[in-house]
Amino acid sequence: MKKISIIIPAYNEEKNVDLIYVELQKVFATCPKEYEFEILFVNDGSSDNTLGEIERLAGKHPEVKYIDFSRNFGKEVATTAALNNCQGDACIMVDADLQHPVELIPEFIAKWENGADVVVGVRNKNKSVGVFKKIGSVIFYKIINRIAEVKIVPNATDFRLLDRAVIDEFNRFTETNRMTRALIDWLGFKRDYINFEANERIHGEASYSFWKLFKLALNSFVSLSLLPLKLAGNLGIAITLVSGIAGFYILLGKYFFHTHFASTFSDSENLAILIVFLVGIILTSIGLMALYIANIHGEVINRPIYVVRKKKI
Ligand code: UDP
Ligand code: MG
């Protein structure tokens, strides 16, 4: 018997817990008998009755397990906790809101049986996503693929299957600031892809606002690439050179050759321009450094990645 863990992070999904359970049972019924399934919910500090719904299911069905966080830690961390605790020979990560078509699970398993260690669900299009999120996502993938060490396939979602070997390697990551998808891509392994059409969300609303996604994107830049840090240095050198040459030119023009252009600026104007310019560079650099220092700080204090209130594994 091979065991497959279905991993479901849930944040304020009280109406979806039961629905996804029913949908999953339908899919399990169509799978060959050699597979055994466990469903592992992570209640990510929901403020509604998500935990109650999960506990009710877990009380009735032995294959339903759960982890209950002490507060909201975010989807990336919720997925991490599930990966740390699932027991399957492979796991499949699914959103609780039924936007990931669970009827594709047999296809994920088939690709896994064919030798893929990671099977990635690639979204064709998402009808319910606003223009801002869409443009933001296009820009994000353009930039991250230009600057990050790992290639990230656009529209590759968290809807994916991981082999036990990949899960075990993933569990060695210790960083707090994490984007599950990017870390899995970093790991490498043999991958395969499945295209899917995202469903509309039936109940509740998407909790990833534009700003939350923007923060996630910014964090990924900082944790996956050192380019912004180098950019500040390069910019500093370039601007220092340019302003140095310009200053030199003005000085020469004014005091030695008496050119007309150079003498249209008064001394204090020259100085003001110079100072404003340099202050700008310094502020930009400090801003970027602060981002990195914040990141280092987050990792160095080495807090636990999440806190569990109770669990049934
Ligand atoms: N989620 C979570 N913690 C959060 C936000 C979301 O566990 O802080 C879960 C949520 O319950 C859902 C999945 O992550 O199962 C995707 O969230 P959502 O539908 O809000 O995002 P989107 O569809 O925009 O990717
Ligand atoms: Mg969703």
mmCIF file with all atom_site columns, C-alpha atoms and ligand atoms in Angstrom, residues 95 97 99 201 206, ligand 2:
data_model
loop_
_atom_site.group_PDB
_atom_site.id
_atom_site.type_symbol
_atom_site.label_atom_id
_atom_site.label_alt_id
_atom_site.label_comp_id
_atom_site.label_asym_id
_atom_site.label_entity_id
_atom_site.label_seq_id
_atom_site.pdbx_PDB_ins_code
_atom_site.Cartn_x
_atom_site.Cartn_y
_atom_site.Cartn_z
_atom_site.occupancy
_atom_site.B_iso_or_equiv
_atom_site.pdbx_formal_charge
_atom_site.auth_seq_id
_atom_site.auth_comp_id
_atom_site.auth_asym_id
_atom_site.auth_atom_id
_atom_site.pdbx_PDB_model_num
ATOM   1 C  CA . ASP A 1 95  ? -5.959  24.961 -1.436 1.00 0.00 ? 95  ASP A CA 1
ATOM   2 C  CA . ASP A 1 97  ? -11.096 26.935 -1.277 1.00 0.00 ? 97  ASP A CA 1
ATOM   3 C  CA . GLN A 1 99  ? -9.755  26.534 -6.581 1.00 0.00 ? 99  GLN A CA 1
ATOM   4 C  CA . ARG A 1 201 ? -13.788 30.451 -5.095 1.00 0.00 ? 201 ARG A CA 1
ATOM   5 C  CA . ALA A 1 206 ? -9.222  35.262 -1.043 1.00 0.00 ? 206 ALA A CA 1
HETATM 6 MG MG . MG  B 2 .   ? -7.865  30.887 -3.451 1.00 0.00 ? 2   MG  B MG 1
#
